[in-house]
Each structure stands twice: as structure tokens, then as C-alpha cells.
Coordinates of C-alpha atoms in Angstrom, one line a residue:
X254 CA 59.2 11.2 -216.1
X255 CA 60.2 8.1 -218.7
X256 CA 59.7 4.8 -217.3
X257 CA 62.8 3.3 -215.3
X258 CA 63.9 0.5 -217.6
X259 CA 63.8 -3.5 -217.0
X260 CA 66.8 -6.1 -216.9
X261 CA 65.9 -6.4 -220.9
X262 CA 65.3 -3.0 -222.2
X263 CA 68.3 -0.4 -223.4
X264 CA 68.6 2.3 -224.9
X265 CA 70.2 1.9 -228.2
X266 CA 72.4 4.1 -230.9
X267 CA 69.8 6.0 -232.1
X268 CA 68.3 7.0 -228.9
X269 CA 65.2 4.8 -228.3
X270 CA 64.1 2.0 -226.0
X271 CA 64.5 -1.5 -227.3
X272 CA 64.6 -4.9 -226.3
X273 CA 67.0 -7.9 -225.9
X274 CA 64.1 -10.2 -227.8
X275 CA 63.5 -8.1 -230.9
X276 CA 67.3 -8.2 -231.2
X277 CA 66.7 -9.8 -234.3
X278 CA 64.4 -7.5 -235.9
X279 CA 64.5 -4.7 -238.1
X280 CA 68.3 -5.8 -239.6
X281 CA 67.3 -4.1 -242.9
X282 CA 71.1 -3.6 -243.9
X283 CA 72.1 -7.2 -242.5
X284 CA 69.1 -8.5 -244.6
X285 CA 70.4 -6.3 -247.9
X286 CA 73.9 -8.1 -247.5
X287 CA 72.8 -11.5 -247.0
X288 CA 70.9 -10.7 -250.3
X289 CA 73.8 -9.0 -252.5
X290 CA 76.2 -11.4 -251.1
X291 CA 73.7 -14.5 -252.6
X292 CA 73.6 -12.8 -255.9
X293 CA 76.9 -11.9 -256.5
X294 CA 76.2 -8.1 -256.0
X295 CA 78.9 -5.8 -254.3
X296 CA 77.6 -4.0 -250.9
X297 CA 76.5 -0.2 -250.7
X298 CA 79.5 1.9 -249.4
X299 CA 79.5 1.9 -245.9
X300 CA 76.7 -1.1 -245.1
X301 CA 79.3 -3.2 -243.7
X302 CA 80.6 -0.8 -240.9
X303 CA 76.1 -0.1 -239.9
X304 CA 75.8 -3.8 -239.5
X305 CA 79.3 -4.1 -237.4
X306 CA 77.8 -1.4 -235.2
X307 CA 74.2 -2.6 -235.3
X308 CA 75.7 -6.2 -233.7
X309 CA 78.3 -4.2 -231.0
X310 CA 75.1 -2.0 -230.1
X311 CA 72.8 -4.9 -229.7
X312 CA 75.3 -7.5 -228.1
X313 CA 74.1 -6.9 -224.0
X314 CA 73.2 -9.2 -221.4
X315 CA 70.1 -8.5 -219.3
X316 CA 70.8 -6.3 -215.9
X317 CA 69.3 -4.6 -212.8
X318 CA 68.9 -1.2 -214.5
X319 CA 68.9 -2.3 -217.8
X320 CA 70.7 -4.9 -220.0
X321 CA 74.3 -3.4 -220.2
X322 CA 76.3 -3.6 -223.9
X323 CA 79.0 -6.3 -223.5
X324 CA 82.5 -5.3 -225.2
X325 CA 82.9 -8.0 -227.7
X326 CA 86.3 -7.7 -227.9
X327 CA 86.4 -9.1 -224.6
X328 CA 85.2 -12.6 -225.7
X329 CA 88.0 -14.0 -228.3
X330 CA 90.9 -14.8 -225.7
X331 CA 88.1 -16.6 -222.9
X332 CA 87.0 -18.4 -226.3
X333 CA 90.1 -19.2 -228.6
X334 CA 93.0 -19.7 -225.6
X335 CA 91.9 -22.3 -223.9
X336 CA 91.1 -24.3 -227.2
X337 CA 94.7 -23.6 -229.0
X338 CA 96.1 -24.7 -225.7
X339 CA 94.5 -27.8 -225.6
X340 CA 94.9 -28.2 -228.9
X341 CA 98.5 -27.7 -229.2
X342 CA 98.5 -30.2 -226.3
X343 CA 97.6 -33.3 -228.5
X344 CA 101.0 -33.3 -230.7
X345 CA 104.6 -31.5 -230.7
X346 CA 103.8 -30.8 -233.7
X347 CA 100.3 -28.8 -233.2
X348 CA 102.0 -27.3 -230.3
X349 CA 104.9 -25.8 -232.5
X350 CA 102.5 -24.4 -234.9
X351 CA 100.4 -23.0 -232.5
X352 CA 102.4 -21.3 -230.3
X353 CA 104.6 -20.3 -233.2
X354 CA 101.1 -18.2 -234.8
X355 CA 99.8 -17.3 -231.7
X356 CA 102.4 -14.5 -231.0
X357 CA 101.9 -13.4 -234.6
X358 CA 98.4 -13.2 -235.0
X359 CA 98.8 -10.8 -231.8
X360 CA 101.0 -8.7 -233.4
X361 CA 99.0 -8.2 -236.4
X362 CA 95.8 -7.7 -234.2
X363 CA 97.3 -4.8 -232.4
X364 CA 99.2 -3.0 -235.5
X365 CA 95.5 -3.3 -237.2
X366 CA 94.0 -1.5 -234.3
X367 CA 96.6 1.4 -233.9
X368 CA 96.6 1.8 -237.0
X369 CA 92.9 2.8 -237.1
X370 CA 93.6 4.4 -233.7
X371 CA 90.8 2.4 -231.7
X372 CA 91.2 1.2 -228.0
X373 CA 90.5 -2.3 -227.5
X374 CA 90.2 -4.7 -224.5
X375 CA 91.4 -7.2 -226.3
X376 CA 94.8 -7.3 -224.8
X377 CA 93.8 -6.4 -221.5
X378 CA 91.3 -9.7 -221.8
X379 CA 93.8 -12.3 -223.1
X380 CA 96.3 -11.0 -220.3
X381 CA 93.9 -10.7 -217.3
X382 CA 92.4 -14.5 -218.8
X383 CA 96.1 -16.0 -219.2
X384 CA 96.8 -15.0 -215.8
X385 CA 93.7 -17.0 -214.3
X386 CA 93.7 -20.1 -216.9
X387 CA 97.7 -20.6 -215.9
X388 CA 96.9 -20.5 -212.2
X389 CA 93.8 -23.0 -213.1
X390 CA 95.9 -25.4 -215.2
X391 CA 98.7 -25.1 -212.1
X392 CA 96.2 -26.2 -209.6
X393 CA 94.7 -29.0 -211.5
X394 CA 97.4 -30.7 -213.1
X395 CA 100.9 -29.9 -211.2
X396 CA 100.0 -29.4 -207.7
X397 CA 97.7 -32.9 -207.6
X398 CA 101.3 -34.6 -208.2
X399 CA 102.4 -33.6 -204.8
X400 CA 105.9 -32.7 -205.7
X401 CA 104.9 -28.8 -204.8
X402 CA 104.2 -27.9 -201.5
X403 CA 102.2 -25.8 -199.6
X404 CA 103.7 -23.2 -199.3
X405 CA 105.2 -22.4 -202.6
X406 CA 101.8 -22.9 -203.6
X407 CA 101.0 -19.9 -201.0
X408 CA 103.8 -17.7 -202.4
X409 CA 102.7 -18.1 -205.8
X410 CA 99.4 -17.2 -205.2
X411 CA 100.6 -14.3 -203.6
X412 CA 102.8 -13.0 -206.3
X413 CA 99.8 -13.5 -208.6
X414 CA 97.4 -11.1 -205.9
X415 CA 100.6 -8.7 -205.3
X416 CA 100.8 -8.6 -209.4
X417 CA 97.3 -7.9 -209.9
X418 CA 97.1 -5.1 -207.2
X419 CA 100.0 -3.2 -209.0
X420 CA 98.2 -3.9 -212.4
X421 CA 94.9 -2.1 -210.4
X422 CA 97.1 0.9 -209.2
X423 CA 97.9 1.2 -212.7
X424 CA 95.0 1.4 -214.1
X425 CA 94.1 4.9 -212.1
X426 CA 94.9 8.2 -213.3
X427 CA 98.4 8.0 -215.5
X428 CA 98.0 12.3 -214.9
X429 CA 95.5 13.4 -217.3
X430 CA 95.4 17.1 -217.5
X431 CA 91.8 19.0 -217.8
X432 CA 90.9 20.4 -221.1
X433 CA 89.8 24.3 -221.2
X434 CA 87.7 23.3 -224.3
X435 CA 84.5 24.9 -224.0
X436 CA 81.1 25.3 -225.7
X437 CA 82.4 28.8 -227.3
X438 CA 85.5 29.2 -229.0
X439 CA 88.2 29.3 -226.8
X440 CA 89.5 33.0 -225.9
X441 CA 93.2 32.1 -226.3
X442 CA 93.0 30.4 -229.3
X443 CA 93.5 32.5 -232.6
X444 CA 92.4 31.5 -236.5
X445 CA 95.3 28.9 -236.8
X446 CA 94.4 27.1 -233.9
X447 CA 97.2 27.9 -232.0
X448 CA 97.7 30.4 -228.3
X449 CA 97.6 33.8 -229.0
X450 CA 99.4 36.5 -227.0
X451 CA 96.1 36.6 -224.7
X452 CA 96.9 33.1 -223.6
X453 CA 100.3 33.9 -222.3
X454 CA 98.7 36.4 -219.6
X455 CA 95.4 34.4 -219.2
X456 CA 96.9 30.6 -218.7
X457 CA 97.9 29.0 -215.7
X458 CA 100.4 27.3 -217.7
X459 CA 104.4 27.5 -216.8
X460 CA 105.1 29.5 -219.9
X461 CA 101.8 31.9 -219.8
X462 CA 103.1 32.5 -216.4
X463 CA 106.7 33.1 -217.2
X464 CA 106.1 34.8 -220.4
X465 CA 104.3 37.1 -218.2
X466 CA 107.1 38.0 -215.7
X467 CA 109.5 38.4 -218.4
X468 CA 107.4 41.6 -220.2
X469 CA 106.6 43.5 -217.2
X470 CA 110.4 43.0 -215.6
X471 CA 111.2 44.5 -219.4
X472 CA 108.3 47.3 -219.5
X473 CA 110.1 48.6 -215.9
X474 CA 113.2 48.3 -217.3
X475 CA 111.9 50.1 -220.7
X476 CA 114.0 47.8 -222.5
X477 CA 111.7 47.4 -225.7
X478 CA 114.5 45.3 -228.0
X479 CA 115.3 42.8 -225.2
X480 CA 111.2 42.8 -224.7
X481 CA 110.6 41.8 -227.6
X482 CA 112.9 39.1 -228.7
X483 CA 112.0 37.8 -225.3
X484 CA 108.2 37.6 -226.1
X485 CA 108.9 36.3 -229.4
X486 CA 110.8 33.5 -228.0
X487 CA 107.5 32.7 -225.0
X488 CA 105.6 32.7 -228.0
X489 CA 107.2 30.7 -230.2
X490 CA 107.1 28.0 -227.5
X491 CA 104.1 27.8 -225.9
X492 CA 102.5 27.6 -230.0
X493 CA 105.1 24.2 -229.3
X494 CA 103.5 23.5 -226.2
X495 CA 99.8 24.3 -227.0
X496 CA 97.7 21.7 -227.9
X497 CA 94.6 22.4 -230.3
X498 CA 92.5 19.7 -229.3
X499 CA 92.4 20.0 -225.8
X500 CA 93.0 23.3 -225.8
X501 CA 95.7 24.5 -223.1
X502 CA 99.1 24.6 -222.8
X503 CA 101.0 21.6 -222.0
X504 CA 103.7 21.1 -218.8
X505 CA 107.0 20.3 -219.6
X506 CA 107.2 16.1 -221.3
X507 CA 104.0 15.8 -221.6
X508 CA 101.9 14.7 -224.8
X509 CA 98.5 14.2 -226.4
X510 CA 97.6 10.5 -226.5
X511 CA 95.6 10.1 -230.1
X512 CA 93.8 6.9 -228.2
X513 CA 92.5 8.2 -225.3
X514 CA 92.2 11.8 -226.7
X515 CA 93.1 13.8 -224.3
X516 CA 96.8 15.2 -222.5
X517 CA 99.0 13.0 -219.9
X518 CA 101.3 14.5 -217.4
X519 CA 105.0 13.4 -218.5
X520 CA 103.6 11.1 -221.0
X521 CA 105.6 7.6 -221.7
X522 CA 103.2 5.7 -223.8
X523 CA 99.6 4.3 -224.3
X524 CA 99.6 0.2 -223.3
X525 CA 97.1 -1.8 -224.9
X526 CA 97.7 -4.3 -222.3
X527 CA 96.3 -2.3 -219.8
X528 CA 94.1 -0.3 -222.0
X529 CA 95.6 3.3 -220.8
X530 CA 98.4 5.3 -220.6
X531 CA 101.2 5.3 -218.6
X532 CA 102.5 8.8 -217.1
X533 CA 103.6 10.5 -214.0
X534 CA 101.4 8.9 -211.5
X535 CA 100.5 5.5 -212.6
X536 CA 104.6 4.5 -214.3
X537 CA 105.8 3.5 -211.0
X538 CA 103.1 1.2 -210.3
X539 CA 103.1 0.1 -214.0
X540 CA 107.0 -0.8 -213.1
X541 CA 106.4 -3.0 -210.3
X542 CA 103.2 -4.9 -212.0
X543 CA 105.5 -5.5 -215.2
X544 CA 108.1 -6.9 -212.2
X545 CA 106.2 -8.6 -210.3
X546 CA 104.9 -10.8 -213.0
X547 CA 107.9 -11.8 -214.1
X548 CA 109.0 -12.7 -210.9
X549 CA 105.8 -15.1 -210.4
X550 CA 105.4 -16.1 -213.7
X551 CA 109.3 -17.5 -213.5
X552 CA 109.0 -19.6 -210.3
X553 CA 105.5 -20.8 -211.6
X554 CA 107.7 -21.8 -215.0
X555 CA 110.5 -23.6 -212.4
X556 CA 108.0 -25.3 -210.5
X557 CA 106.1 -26.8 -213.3
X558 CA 109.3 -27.8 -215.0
X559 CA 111.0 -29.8 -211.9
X560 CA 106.9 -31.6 -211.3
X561 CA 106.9 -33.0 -215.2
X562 CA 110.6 -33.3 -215.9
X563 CA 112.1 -34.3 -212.2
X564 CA 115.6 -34.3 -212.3
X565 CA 116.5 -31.9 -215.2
X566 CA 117.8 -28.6 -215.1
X567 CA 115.0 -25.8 -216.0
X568 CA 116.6 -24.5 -218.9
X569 CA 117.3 -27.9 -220.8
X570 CA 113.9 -29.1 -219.6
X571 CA 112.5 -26.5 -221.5
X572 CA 113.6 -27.8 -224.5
X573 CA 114.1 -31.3 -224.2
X574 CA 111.7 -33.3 -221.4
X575 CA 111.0 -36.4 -222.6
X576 CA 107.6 -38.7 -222.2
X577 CA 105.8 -35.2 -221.9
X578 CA 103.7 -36.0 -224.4
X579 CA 103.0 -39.6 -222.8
X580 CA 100.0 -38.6 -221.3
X581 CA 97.8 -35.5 -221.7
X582 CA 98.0 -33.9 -218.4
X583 CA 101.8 -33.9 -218.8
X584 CA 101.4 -32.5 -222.4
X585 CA 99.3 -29.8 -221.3
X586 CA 100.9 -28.5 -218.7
X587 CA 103.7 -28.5 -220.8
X588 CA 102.4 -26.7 -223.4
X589 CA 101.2 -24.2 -220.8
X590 CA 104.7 -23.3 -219.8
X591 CA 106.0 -22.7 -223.3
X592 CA 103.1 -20.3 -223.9
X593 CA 104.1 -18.4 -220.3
X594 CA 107.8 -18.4 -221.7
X595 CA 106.4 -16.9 -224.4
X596 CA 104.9 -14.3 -222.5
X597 CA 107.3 -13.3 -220.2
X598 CA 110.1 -13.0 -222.6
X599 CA 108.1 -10.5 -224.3
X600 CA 107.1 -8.9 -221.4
X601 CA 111.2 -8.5 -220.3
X602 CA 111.7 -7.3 -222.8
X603 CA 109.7 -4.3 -222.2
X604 CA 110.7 -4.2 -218.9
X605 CA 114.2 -4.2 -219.8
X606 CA 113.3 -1.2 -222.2
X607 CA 111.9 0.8 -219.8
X608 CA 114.3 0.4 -217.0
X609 CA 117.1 1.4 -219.7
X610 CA 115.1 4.5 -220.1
X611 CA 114.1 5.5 -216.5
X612 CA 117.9 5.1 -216.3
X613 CA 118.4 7.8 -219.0
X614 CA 115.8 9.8 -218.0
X615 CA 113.5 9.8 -221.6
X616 CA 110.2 8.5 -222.3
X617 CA 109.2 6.0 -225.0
X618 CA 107.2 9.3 -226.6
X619 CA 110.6 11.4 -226.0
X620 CA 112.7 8.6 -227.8
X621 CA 110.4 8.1 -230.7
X622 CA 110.8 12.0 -231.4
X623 CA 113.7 12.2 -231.4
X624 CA 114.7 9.7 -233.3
X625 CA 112.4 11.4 -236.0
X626 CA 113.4 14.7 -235.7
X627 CA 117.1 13.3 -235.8
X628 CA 117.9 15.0 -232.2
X629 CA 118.9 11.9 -230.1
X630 CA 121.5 9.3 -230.4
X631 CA 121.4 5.4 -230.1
X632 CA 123.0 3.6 -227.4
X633 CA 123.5 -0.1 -225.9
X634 CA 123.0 -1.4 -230.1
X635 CA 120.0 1.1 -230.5
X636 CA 117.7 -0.5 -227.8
X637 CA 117.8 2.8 -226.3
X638 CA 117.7 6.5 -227.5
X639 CA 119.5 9.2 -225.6
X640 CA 117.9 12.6 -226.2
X641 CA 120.6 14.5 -223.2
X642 CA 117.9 16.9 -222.4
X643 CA 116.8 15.7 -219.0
X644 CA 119.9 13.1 -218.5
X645 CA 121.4 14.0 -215.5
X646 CA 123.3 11.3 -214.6
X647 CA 121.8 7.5 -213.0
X648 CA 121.1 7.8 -209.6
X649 CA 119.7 11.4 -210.2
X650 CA 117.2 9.9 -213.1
X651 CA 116.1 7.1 -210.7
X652 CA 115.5 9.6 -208.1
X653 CA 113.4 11.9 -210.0
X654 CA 111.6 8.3 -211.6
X655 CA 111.0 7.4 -207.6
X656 CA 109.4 10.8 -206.8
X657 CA 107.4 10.9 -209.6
X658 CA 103.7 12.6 -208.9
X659 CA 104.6 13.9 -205.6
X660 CA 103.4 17.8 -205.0
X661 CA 106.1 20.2 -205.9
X662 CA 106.1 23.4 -204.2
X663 CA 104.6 25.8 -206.6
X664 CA 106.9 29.2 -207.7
X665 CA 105.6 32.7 -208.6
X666 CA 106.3 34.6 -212.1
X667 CA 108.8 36.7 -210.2
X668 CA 110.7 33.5 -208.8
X669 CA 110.9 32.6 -212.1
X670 CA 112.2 35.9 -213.3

């Protein structure tokens, strides 16, 4: 039996025990570039990328079981946040440029990362650390004035827990559906990678099941013509429905997430914020996290505002509160509350999206294929794509939204038929 490891040792990328002290050592491609780079010599193809993962493999901290590998995508917003903040808390000026590149330089972060279709924790990091360094600058700059009392203090608090329980429940499970993939080729897969007629009989999809009922209803009824166009037409969509990678059939909406590789139950889309997807069983709770911060991140905004600018409205406050920059506290927390503004307009935005299409009954991935396969139409100035296949009217597509993941009671072929 092998050794149990200490709080230093690991088992790194190429499958044998190392140590957090020789960290350092044997950096033969690190020790190539340093050299190329110092005479003016281009890099072998492909050195960079072994010395990115040579540092991600070896960045760990020591642990009971072993030292564990630290995500260093993690580190950026606990680093970089709390120094543009405080920064941008020196001048109006600073702050304007600051918070003006901030939202940029996040945009350009996540289009760089889905485009090379790589999960991060990036986002999840720099909203889970916003969230706690707001609440700290809240308790040690506004609340000392002793214009708020003690119990907003307690609601806010409580928003913030009631926020981050929903964000927990929506981590979980969005509905991801288990692959059939196996060590041998799948049975029900033919040369082109897509079902054949074997996986209409064999699968305990919907359309295997149905596909099924309809040829032997047609084999008693002899009715080889009707048979026949029938099976042509199961065929024809459960190739739609099958998906190669994880090999099975798919349930009606949902969709193969290139992230997390693998098939979510009514699919709506992957959010880097939370670092998963969001589908039939974790939407609603994705809902009332995306709700519930707004609500608390507002009434922190108001109660900021009316503790440094007393006496003003909240809106022109936000844009005109002079002597904030008299003295630093002032400035920061200022500075603080444009940067939540920031946030939670973005964040209503989304929200606003997604009610408009829980009220239409489509899904971000619905909308985004039909607008490329020219089946839906625009409404409300385009902020919304109608596709009319599972519309059926407002309260009806709440109804169904509300109900999602509960059990359904489960029909035979011959229901079906």
C-alpha cells in the first residue's frame, strides 16, 4: 500500500509524489524562456501553455491529506478590488476612470474565456468577494455615524444571508441528465454518430418510446405506407434530439452545455457568475437569488446615500453629493456605492430578461436559436425573442415556470399512441 501523504506532498500532473519545497525545481521549460526571452529568441511552440500549467499544478497550499491545488483564478478580485476601490477613493477623477474600466475589463475577461470555452471562478470570486467587502466597508464606515439603526442594520444582514442561501440552492443540480456513454461503442449509435433504428426500441427516451408504439399500432393495423412515413418522421427527430457526446436522447428543451460538457434538463444557459448552469431544478432558485440581491443591494445603496449626503434625494445624491470627497471615509464609501450601482444595474438587467422570458415561456438557449435559424420574432424593441412553440399565454408560462422540477406522472407508449 503507498504511503498516505503529508500536509506538503501532492500528487502532481504527471502522476508522482512531489513537494511544496521543491516547487522551484526542475522548471526546465520556465528556465528555456527566461533564456530565449534574454536573447531575443522566439519560444518553442507550445512552451508557454507547459509552464502556465506547470505554475496552476504547483500553486497548493499545505493540507491534512495532502496540500490541495488552489484555483488561481480565484485570487485576482480578493487582490485587485479592494485596491481600485481605494484607489478610485483618492480623486473624482481616479474614481471615473476606474469604475468606468472596471466593467470593461470584465467584459473582455469573460468573452476571452467563452471563447476558448474554459470555466472559470473568476466571476463567481469577484461576486461572492464584492458581496463581503460592501458589507465590510458598510460596517466600518456608515454604520459608526449613527444615522443607521439597528435594525435596518439586521434587515440588511438578513437580505445578504437570505441572498446567499438562494445563490447555494442554485448552485445544486440545474438537471443534468446521465450519459449512456460507455467503455464500448455505444449500441445505438451508428457510423455517423447519430441513433440508429435500435435506439428507438432500446431508449428510455420519449421518442424511442413513442416511436415504438407508433410501429407496432401500425404492424396490427398492417398499414405498411402510414408505418413507414411514421418511422421516418421518429427517426428524423430523435437524430435532432440525440446528442453524440453524451450519448442518449435528449427530453424535450433541453441542450448540451459546451462548458460543463454534459446535457441539462430544459436548459436556459451556463452563468459564469455562479459557475454552472441554470435548468429545470436550480432556475427558480436562480430567480430569487438574482431578486433578492437587488432588493438588498438597493436599500444598502439608500442607506449609504442618506448617511453621507443627509438631506438629498437618492437619485440626485448619486450624482451630485457634495464634500464627499472631503474626507476619505466619505469618499470611499461613496465610491463603494457607485461600484454597487454598477452592479446591480447589470444584474436588472438580467433579471429583467429573464422574467420577460419565463413570461413568454422560452429559454435564453431557445431564443438564441431561433434567432439563428430565423424561426422567432422580436418583441418589446428586440429585448426578447418569441419562438410561439411553448407560449401559451402569461399566467399559464408562470405556472409551468413555478412547477418546474416537480415529478410528473410518467405515461406508457400506448397512452401515447
Amino acid at each position: 500500500m503507498e504511503e498516505p501523504l503529508c500536509c506538503c506532498e501532492y500528487i502532481d500532473r504527471t502522476g508522482e509524489k512531489n513537494h511544496l519545497v521543491a516547487c522551484f525545481c526542475d522548471c526546465e521549460d520556465l528556465d528555456e524562456g527566461c533564456e530565449r526571452w534574454l536573447t531575443c529568441k522566439s519560444l518553442p511552440p507550445g512552451t508557454l501553455e507547459r509552464i502556465a500549467d506547470t505554475i496552476l499544478d504547483r500553486f497548493r497550499i499545505p493540507w491534512l491529506k495532502g496540500a490541495i491545488k488552489i484555483n488561481i483564478t480565484l485570487l485576482p478580485p480578493l487582490v485587485l478590488l479592494p485596491v481600485f476601490l481605494h484607489v478610485a477613493a483618492l480623486h473624482f477623477l481616479l474614481a471615473l476612470v476606474i469604475l468606468t474600466s472596471l466593467p470593461v475589463v470584465v467584459l473582455w475577461y469573460y468573452y476571452l474565456t467563452h471563447r476558448r470555452k474554459g470555466r472559470t471562478l473568476f466571476f463567481l470570486s469577484l461576486g461572492l468577494f464584492s458581496l463581503g467587502y460592501m458589507y465590510y466597508v458598510f460596517l466600518r464606515e456608515v454604520v459608526p455615524r449613527g444615522h443607521v439603526g439597528y435594525t435596518q442594520v439586521v434587515i440588511l444582514t438578513c437580505g445578504l444571508i437570505l441572498m446567499l442561501v438562494a445563490l447555494s440552492q442554485a448552485k445544486r443540480d440545474p438537471g443534468y441528465l446521465a450519459s449512456q456513454m460507455s467503455n464500448d461503442k455505444s449500441p445505438c449509435q451508428g457510423s455517423n454518430g447519430l441513433p440508429n433504428r435500435k435506439v428507438l426500441g432500446s431508449s428510455n427516451g420519449l421518442h424511442g418510446a413513442a416511436v415504438s408504439g407508433i410501429a407496432s399500432c401500425h404492424a396490427k393495423n398492417d398499414d405498411a405506407k402510414g408505418y413507414s412515413r411514421m418511422l421516418a418522421e421518429g427517426l428524423d427527430k430523435a437524430k435532432e434530439d440525440w446528442c453524440a457526446k453524451c450519448q442518449l436522447i435528449r427530453p424535450p428543451r433541453a441542450g448540451h452545455c459546451r462548458l460543463c460538457g454534459v446535457c441539462v434538463r430544459r436548459l436556459d444557459h451556463h452563468c459564469v457568475w455562479i459557475n454552472s448552469c441554470v435548468g429545470e431544478r436550480n432556475h427558480r432558485a436562480f430567480i430569487l437569488a438574482l431578486s433578492l440581491f437587488l432588493l438588498t443591494s438597493v436599500y444598502g445603496i439608500t442607506l449609504t446615500l442618506d448617511t453621507i449626503c443627509r438631506g438629498q434625494n437618492m437619485f440626485i445624491a448619486l450624482f451630485y453629493c457634495p464634500g464627499t470627497y472631503a474626507d476619505y471615509s466619505s469618499a470611499l464609501s461613496f465610491t463603494c456605492v457607485w461600484y454597487c450601482a454598477i452592479v446591480t444595474a447589470g444584474m436588472g438587467y438580467i433579471l429583467l430578461i429573464q422574467l420577460l422570458n419565463i413570461s413568454y415561456n422560452v429559454t435564453e438557449r431557445e431564443a438564441r436559436l431561433a434567432l439563428r435559424e430565423d424561426t422567432g420574432r422580436r418583441l418589446l424593441g428586440g429585448i426578447v425573442v418569441d419562438t410561439g412553440k411553448y407560449n401559451r399565454g402569461f399566467l399559464y408560462n408562470w405556472g409551468q415556470f413555478l412547477t418546474l422540477g416537480s415529478p410528473t406522472p410518467q405515461r406508457s407508449a400506448e397512452d401515447i399512441v
